[in-house]
CSV table of C-alpha atoms and ligand atoms in Angstrom, one decimal:
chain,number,residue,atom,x,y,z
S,233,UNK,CA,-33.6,1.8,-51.7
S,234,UNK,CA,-30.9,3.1,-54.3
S,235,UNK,CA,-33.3,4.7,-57.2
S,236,UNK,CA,-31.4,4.6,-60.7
S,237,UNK,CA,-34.6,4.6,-62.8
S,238,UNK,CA,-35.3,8.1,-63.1
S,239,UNK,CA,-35.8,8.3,-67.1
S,240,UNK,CA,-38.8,5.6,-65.7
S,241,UNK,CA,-40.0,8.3,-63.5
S,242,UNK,CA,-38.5,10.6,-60.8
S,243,UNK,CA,-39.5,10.8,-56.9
S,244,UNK,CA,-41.7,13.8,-55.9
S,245,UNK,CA,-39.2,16.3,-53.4
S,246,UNK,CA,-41.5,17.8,-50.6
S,247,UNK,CA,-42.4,21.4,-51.8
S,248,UNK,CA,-43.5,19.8,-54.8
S,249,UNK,CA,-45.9,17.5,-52.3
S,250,UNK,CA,-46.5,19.8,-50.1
S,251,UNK,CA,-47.8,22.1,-52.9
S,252,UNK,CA,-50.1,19.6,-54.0
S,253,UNK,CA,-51.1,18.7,-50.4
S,254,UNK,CA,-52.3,22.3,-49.9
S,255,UNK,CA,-54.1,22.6,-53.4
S,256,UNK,CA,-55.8,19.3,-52.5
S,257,UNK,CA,-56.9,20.5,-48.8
S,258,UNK,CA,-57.9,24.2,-49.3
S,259,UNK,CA,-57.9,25.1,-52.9
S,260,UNK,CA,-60.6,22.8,-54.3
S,261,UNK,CA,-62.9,25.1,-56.0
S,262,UNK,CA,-63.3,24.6,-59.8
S,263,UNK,CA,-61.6,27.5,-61.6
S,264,UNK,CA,-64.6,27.7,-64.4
S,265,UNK,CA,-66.7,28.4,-61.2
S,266,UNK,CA,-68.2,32.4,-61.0
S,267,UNK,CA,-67.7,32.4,-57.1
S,268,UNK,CA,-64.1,34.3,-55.7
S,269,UNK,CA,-62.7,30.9,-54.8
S,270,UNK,CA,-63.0,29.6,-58.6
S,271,UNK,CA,-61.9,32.6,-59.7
S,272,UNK,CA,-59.0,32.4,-57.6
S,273,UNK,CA,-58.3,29.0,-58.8
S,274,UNK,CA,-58.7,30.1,-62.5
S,275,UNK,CA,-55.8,32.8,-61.9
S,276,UNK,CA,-53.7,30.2,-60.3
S,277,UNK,CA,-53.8,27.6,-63.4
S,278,UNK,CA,-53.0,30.3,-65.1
S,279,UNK,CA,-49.8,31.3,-62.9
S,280,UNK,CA,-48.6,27.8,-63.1
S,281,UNK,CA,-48.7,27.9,-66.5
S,282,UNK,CA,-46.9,30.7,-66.9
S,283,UNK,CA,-44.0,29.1,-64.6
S,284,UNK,CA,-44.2,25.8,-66.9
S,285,UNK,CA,-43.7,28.7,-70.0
S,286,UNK,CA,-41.4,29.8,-68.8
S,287,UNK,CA,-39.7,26.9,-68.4
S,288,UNK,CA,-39.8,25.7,-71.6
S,289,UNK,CA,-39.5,29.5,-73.0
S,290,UNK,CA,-42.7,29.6,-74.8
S,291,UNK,CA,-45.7,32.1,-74.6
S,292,UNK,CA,-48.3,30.8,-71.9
S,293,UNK,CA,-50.8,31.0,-74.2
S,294,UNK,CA,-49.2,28.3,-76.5
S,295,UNK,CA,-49.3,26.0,-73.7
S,296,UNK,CA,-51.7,23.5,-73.0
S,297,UNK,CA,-52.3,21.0,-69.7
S,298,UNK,CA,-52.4,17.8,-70.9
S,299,UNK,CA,-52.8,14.1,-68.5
S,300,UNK,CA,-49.4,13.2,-69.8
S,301,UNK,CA,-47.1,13.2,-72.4
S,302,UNK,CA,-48.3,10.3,-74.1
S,303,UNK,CA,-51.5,12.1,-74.6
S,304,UNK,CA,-49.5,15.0,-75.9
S,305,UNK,CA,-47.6,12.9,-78.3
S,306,UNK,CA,-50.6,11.7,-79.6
S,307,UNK,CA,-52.4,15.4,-79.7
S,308,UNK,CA,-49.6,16.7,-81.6
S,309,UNK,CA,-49.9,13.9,-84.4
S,310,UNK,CA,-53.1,14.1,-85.0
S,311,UNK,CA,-53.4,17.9,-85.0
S,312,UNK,CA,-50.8,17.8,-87.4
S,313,UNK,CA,-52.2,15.7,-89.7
S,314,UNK,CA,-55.7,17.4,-89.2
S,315,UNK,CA,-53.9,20.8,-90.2
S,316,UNK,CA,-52.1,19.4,-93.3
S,317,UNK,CA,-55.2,17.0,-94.3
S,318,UNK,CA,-55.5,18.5,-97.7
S,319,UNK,CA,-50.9,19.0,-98.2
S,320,UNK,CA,-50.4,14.8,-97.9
S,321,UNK,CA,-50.7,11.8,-96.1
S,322,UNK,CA,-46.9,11.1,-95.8
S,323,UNK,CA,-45.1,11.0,-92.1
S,324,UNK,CA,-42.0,11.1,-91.6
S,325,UNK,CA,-40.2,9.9,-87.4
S,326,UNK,CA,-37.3,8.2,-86.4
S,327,UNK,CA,-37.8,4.6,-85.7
S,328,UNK,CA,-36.6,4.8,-82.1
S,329,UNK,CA,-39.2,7.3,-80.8
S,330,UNK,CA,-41.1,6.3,-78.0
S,331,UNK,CA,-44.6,4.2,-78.0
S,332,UNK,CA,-46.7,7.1,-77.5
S,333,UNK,CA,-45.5,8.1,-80.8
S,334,UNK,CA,-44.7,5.1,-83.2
S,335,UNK,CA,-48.3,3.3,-81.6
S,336,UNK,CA,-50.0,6.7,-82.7
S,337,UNK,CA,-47.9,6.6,-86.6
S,338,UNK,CA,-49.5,2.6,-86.7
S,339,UNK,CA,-53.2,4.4,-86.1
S,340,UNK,CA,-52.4,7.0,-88.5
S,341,UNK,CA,-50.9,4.1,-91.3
S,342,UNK,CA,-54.6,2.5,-90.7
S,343,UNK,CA,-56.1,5.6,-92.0
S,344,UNK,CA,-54.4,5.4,-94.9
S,345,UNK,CA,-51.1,7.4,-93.8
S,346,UNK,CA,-47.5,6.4,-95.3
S,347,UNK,CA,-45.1,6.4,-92.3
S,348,UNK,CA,-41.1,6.7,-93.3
S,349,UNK,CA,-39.0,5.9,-90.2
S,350,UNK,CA,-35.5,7.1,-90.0
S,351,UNK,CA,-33.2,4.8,-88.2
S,352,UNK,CA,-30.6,5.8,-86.6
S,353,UNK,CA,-27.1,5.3,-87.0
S,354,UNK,CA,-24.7,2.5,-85.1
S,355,UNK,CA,-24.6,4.9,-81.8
S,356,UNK,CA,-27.8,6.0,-81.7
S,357,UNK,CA,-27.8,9.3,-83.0
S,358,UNK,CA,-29.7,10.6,-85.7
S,359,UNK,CA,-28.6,12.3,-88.8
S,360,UNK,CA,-30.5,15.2,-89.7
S,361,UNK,CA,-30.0,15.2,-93.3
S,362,UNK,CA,-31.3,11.3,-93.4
S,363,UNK,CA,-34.5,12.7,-92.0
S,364,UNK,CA,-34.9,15.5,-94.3
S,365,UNK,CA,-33.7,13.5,-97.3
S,366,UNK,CA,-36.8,11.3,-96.4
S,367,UNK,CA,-39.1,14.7,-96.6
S,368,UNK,CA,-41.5,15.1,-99.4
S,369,UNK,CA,-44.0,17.8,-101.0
S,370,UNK,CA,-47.0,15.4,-99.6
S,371,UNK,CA,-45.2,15.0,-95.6
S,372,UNK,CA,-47.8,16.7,-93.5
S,373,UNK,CA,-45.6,16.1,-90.4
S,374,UNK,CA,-41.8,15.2,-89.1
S,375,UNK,CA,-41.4,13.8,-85.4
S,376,UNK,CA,-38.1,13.3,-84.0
S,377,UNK,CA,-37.6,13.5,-80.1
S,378,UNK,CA,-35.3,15.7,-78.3
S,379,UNK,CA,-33.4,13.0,-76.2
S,380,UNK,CA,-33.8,9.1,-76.7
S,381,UNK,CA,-35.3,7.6,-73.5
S,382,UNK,CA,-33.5,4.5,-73.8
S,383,UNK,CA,-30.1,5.9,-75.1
S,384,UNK,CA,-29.5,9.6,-73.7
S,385,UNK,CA,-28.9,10.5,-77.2
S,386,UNK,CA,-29.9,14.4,-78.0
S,387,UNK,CA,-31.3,14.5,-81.3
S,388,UNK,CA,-30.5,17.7,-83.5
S,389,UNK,CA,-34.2,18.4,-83.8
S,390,UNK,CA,-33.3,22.6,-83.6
S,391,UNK,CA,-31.2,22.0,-87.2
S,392,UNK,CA,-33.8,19.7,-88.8
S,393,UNK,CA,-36.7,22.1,-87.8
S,394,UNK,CA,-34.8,25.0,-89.3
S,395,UNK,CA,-33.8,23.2,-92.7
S,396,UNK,CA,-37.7,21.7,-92.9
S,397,UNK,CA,-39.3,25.6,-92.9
S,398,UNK,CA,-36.7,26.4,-95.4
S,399,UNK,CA,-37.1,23.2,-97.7
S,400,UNK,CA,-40.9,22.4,-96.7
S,401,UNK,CA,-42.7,25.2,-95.3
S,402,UNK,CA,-45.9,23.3,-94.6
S,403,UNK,CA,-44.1,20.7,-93.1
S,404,UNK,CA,-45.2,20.6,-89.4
S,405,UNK,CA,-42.8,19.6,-86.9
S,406,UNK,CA,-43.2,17.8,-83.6
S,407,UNK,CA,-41.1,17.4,-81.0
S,408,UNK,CA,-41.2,14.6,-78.2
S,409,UNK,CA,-39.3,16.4,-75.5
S,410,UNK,CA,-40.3,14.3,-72.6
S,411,UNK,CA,-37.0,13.3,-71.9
S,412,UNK,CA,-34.9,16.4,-72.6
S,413,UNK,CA,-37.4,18.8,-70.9
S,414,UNK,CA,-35.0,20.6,-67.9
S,415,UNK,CA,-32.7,18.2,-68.9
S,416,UNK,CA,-30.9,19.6,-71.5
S,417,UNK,CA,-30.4,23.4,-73.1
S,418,UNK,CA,-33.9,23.6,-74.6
S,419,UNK,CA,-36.1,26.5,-75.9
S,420,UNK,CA,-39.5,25.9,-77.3
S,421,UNK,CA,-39.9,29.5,-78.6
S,422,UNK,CA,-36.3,29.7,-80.9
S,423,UNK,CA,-36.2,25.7,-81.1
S,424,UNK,CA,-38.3,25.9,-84.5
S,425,UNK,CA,-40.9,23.0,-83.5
S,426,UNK,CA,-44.7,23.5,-84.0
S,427,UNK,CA,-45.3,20.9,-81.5
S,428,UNK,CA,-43.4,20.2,-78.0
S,429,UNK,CA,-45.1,17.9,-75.7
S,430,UNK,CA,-43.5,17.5,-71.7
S,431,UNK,CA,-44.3,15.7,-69.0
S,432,UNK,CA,-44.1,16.4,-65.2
S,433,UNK,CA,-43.2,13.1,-63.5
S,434,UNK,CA,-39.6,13.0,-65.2
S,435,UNK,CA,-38.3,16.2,-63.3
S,436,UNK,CA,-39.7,15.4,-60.2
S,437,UNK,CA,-43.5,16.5,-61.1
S,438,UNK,CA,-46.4,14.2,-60.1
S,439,UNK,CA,-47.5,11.3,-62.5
S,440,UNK,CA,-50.7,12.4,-64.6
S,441,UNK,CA,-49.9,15.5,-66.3
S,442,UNK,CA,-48.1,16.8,-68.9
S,443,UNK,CA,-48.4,19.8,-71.6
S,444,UNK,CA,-48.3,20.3,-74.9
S,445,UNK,CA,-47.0,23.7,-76.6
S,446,UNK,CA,-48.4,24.3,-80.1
S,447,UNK,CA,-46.8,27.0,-82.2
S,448,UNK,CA,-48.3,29.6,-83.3
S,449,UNK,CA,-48.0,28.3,-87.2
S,450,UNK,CA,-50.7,26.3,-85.9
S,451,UNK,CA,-53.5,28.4,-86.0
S,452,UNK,CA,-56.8,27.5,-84.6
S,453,UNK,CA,-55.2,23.9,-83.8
S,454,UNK,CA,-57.8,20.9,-83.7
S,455,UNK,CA,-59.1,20.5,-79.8
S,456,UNK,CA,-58.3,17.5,-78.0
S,457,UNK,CA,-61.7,16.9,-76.5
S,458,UNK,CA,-64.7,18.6,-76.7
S,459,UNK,CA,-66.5,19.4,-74.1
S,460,UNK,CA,-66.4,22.0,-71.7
S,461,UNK,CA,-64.8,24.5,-73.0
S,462,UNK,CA,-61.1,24.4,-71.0
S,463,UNK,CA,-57.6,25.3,-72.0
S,464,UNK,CA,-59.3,27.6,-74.1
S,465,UNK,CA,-61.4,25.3,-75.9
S,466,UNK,CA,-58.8,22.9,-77.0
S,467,UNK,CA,-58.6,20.8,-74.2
S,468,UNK,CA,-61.5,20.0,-72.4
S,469,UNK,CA,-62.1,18.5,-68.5
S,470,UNK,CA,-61.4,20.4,-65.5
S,471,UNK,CA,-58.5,21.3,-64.6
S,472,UNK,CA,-56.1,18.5,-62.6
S,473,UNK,CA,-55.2,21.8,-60.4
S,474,UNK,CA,-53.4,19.9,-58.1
S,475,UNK,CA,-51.3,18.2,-60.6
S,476,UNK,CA,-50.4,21.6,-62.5
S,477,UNK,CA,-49.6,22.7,-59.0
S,478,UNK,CA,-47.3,20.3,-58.4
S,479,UNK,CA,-46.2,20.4,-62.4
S,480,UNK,CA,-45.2,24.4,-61.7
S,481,UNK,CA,-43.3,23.4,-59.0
S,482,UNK,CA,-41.4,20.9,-59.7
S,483,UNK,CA,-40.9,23.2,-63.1
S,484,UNK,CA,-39.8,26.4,-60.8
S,485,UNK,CA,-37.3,23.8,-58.5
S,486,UNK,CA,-35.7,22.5,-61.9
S,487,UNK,CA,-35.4,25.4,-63.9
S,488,UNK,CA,-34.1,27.2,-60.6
S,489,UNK,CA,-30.8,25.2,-61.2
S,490,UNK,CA,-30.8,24.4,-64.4
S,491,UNK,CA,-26.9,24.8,-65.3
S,492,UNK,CA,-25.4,23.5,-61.6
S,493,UNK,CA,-27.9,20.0,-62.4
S,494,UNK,CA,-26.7,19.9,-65.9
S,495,UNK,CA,-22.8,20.1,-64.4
S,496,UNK,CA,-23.2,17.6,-61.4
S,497,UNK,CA,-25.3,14.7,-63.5
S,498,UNK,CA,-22.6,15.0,-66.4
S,499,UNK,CA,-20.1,15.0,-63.8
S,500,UNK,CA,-22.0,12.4,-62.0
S,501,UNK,CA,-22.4,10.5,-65.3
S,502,UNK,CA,-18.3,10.9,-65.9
S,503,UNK,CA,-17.9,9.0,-62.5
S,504,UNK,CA,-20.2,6.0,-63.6
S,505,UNK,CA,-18.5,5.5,-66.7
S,506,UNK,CA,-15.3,5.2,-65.2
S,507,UNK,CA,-16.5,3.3,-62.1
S,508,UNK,CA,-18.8,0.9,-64.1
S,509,UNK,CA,-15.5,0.1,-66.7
S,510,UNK,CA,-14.0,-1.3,-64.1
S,511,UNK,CA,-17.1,-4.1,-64.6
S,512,UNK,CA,-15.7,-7.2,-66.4
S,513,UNK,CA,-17.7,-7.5,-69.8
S,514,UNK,CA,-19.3,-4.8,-69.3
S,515,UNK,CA,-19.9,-2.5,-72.6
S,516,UNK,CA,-21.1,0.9,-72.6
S,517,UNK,CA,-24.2,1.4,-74.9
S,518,UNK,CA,-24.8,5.2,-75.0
S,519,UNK,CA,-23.1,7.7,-76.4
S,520,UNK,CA,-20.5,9.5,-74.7
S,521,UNK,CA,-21.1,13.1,-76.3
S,522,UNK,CA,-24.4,14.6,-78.0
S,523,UNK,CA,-26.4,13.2,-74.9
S,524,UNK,CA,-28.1,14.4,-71.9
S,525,UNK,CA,-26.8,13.9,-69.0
S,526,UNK,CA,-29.1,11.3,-66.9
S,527,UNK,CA,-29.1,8.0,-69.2
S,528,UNK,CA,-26.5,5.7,-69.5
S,529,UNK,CA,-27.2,2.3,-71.2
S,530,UNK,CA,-24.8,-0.9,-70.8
S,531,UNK,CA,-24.5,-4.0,-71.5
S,532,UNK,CA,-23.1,-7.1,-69.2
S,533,UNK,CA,-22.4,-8.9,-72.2
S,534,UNK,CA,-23.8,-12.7,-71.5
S,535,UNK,CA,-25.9,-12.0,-68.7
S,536,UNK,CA,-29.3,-11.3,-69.4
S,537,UNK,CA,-30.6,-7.9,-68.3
S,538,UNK,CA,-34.0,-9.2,-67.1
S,539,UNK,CA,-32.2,-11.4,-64.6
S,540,UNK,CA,-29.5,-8.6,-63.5
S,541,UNK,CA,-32.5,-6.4,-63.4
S,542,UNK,CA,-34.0,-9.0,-60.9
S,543,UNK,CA,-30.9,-9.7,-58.7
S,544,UNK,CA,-30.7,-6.1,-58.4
S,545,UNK,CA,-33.9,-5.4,-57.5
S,546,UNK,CA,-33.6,-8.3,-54.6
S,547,UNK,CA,-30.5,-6.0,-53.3
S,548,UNK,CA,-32.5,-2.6,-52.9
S,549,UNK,CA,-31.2,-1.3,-56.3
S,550,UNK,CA,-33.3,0.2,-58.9
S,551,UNK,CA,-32.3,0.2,-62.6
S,552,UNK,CA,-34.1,-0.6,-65.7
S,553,UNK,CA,-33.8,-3.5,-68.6
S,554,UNK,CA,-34.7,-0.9,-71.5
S,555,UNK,CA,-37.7,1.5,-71.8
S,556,UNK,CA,-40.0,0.4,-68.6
S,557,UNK,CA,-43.2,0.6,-71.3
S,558,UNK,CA,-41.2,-2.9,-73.1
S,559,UNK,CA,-40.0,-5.1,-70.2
S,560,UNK,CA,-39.0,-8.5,-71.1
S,561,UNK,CA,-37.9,-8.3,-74.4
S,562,UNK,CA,-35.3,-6.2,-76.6
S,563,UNK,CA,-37.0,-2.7,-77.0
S,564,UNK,CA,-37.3,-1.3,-80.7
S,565,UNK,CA,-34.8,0.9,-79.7
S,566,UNK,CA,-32.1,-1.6,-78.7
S,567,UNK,CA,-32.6,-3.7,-81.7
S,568,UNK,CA,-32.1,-0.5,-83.8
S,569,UNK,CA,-28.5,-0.4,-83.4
S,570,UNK,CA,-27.6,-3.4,-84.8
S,571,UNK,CA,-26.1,-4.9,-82.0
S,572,UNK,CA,-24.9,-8.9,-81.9
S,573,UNK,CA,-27.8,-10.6,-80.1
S,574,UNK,CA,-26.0,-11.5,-76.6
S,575,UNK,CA,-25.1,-7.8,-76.6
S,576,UNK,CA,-28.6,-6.8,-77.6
S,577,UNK,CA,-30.1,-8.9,-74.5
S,578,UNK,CA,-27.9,-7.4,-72.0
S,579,UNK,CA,-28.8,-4.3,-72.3
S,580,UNK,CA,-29.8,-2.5,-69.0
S,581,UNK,CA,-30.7,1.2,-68.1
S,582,UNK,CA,-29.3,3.3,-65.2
S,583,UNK,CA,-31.0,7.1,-65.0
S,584,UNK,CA,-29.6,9.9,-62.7
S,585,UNK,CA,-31.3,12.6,-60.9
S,586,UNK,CA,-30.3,15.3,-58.8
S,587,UNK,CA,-30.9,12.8,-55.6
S,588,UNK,CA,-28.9,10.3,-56.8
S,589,UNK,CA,-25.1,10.7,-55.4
S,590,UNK,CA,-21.8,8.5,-56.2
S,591,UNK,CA,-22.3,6.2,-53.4
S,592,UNK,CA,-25.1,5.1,-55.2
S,593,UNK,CA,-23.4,4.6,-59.0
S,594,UNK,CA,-20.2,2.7,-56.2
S,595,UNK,CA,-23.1,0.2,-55.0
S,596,UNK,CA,-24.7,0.2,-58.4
S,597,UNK,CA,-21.4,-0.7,-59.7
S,598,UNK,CA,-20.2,-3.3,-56.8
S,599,UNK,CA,-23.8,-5.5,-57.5
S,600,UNK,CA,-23.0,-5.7,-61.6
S,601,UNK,CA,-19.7,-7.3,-60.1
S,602,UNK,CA,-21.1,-9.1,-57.8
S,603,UNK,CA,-23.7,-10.4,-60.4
S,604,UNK,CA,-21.1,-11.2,-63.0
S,605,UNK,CA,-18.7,-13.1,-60.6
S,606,UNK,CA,-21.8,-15.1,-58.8
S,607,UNK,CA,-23.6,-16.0,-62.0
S,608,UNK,CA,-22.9,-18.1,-64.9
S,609,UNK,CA,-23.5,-16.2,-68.5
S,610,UNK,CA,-26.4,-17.4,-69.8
S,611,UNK,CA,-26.2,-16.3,-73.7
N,741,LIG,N1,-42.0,10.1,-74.5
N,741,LIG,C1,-40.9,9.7,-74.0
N,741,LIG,C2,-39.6,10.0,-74.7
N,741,LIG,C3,-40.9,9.1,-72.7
N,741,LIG,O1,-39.8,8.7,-72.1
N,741,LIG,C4,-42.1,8.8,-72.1
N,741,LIG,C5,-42.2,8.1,-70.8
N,741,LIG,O2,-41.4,7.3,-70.5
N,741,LIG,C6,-43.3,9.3,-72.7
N,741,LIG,C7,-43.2,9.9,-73.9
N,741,LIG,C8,-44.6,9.1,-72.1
N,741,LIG,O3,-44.8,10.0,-71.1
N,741,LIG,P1,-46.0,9.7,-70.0
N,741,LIG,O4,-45.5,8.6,-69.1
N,741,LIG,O5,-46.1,11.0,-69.2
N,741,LIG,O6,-47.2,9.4,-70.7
C-alpha cells in the first residue's frame, strides 16, 4: 500500500507500539491507586506529560490529556466562553476551521452566541487584520487554527494573538493546532494563545488521545467532566495510560528531528510539485509558501475527485478527496476559495510523512496520469 493520507491520520512506527504494548501488558495499575504500582503509574503520566510539554514548549502543568483533539476543540470553546460569560457573547473563527470547531461555534450560536467567520482569501490564507477588524468589546473568544487541514496553509495565529492582548485584553484566544503540531515551528508558551489543543494520531501517536494546553490567563478554567477528580480536577476518567504512552512517544520520536523532518517533507513536497505538473490538467490548490510542509491539494480539473480517489484506491494508493470527516461532497473549506465548480469537485488531498519517500509521490503521480488518459472528464 502507498499511504498519502497522513493529514487523515499517520501509521504507528514500532517503539511507539511497542511502548503501548508494554504499558498494556505490565503497567496496568490505575495511577489514582495508593499501592507502589499506581503510584508508579501516577509518576509515569506525569513523565509523559512532561515529554508532550515539552514538545509543545509549555509548562506540564498547563497540559491536559484529552481523548482527542476534537474534544479539545470543543473544551477550549466552551471554557472560553464560560470564562468571558459576563465580557459578551460574540465569537469570532475563520470559516475554514475544522468540524470540531465550526460544529461546536453552531452549539454555541443556539445558546444565543453571535459567531463572525473570517473567510479567507483566494489562496487560502488568512489575513490577520480581517480577523481582528472583526473583534469587538463583547468577543469573549477568537479561534483561528495553526495549519489548514485541507490546504497546508499556516495561519499567522502568533501575530493575531499578540495584536488581540494589545487591542482586547479579555479576548481569549484558541488555537486548533492539530495539524501544525511537530509539523511546523511552533511554541505554545511565546505563541500568545490561551488555548492550544493537539492530537496524537497525526505524528504517528495512537488514535484516541489528544491534549489540551490552557494558559495560564485562564485561571481556575471550567473542568471538562466531573467526576473523579483527574488531570487535576479538570478532566475527569482514568487515565488512557497506554495512549499517553504511546502519545510521549511518538512526541519524543518527532520532536527528536524536528528540523531534518521539516527539510525532507518540504523537500519531499518540492519534488511532488514538480513531478505532479507534469499531470495534464492538473492544478495545484495549496499554497506554495506560508504552509506546512505535508499537505498539498490539487485538482485534476474535470475528473471528479471521488472517482480518482476510488481508482486510486483500487491501485494500492492512498490519498484523500478533501477533509476525510466530509467525503463525498465539496468540503466548507474547498468551497471557501471561490473556485469554478469543475475545479471545486476535483479537488483531492495527498499528505506526507516521514515514511513516505519519492517513489511513492512517482507512483502517486504515474496513476493521476494513468487516470486522466484512461478516463473521460466527467464535469
Ligand atoms: N482539528 C484539525 C485541524 C484536524 O485536522 C482534526 C482531524 O482531522 C481534528 C481537529 C480532530 O482531531 P481528532 O481526530 O483527534 O479528533
Amino acid at each position: 500500500m502507498i499511504y498519502l493520507d497522513y493529514a487523515a491520520t499517520s501509521p504507528v512506527p514500532e517503539p511507539v507500539a511497542d511502548t503501548m504494548c508494554r504499558v498494556l501488558r505490565e503497567q496496568y495499575a490505575n495511577p489514582s491507586a495508593q499501592y507502589q504500582a499506581g503510584q508508579a503509574m501516577r509518576r509515569q503520566v506525569e513523565q509523559w506529560r512532561e515529554t508532550v510539554a515539552a514538545a509543545l514548549d509549555c509548562a506540564p502543568e498547563r497540559l491536559s490529556f484529552t481523548s482527542c483533539g476534537t474534544e479539545g476543540d470543543v473544551w477550549a470553546i466552551r471554557a472560553a466562553c464560560w470564562r468571558n460569560r459576563r465580557t459578551g457573547r460574540h465569537i469570532v473563527a475563520t470559516s475554514v476551521e475544522h468540524n470540531a470547531v465550526l460544529e461546536t461555534l453552531k452549539w454555541m450560536e443556539r445558546e444565543q452566541y453571535a459567531v463572525t467567520y473570517v473567510p479567507p482569501r483566494a489562496d487560502g490564507s488568512v489575513d490577520a487584520d480581517t480577523v481582528l477588524s472583526a473583534v469587538r468589546p463583547d468577543t469573549a473568544l477568537v479561534s483561528v487554527m495553526l495549519v489548514n487541514n485541507e490546504l497546508g496553509n499556516r495561519y499567522p495565529v502568533e501575530d493575531i494573538a499578540r495584536r488581540l492582548r494589545e487591542r482586547f485584553p479579555d479576548t481569549l484566544f484558541h488555537t486548533d493546532a492539530v495539524q501544525g503540531f511537530l509539523k511546523v515551528p511552533f511554541s505554545a508558551r511565546t505563541s500568545g494563545a490561551d488555548f492550544v489543543t493537539v492530537s496524537a494520531h497525526k505524528i504517528g501517536g495512537p488514535k484516541g488521545i489528544g491534549a489540551l494546553y490552557i494558559g495560564e490567563r485562564v485561571r481556575d478554567p471550567r473542568p471538562l467532566l466531573p467526576g473523579g477528580g483527574q488531570e487535576r480536577g479538570l478532566r475527569s476518567g482514568t487515565e488512557a495510560t497506554a495512549q499517553i504512552a504511546g502519545f510521549a512517544k511518538a512526541a519524543e520520536l518527532r520532536s527528536g528531528n524536528l528540523s531534518g523532518t521539516f527539510a525532507r517533507l518540504s523537500e519531499l513536497r518540492a519534488y511532488a510539485l514538480a513531478k505532479l505538473s507534469e499531470v495534464p490538467d492538473l492544478r495545484v490548490i495549496s499554497p506554495r509558501t506560508e504552509c506546512a510542509p505535508h499537505i498539498l491539494s490539487v485538482a485534476l480539473t474535470g475528473w471528479p475527485s471521488q472517482n480518482v480517489v476510488t481508482d486510486l484506491s483500487a491501485q494500492g494508493i492512498c490519498i484523500s478527496a478533501g477533509s476525510a470527516c466530509h467525503q463525498g461532497k465539496p468540503s466548507h473549506v474547498v468551497k471557501a476559495l471561490g473556485l469554478p465548480p469543475r475545479v471545486r469537485q476535483s479537488v483531492i488531498r495527498l499528505s506526507f510523512g516521514p515514511e513516505t519517500s519519492r517513489a511513492d509521490i512517482d507512483a502517486c503521480a504515474a496513476a493521476l496520469r494513468r487516470h486522466h488518459d484512461e478516463r473521460l472528464p466527467m464535469l
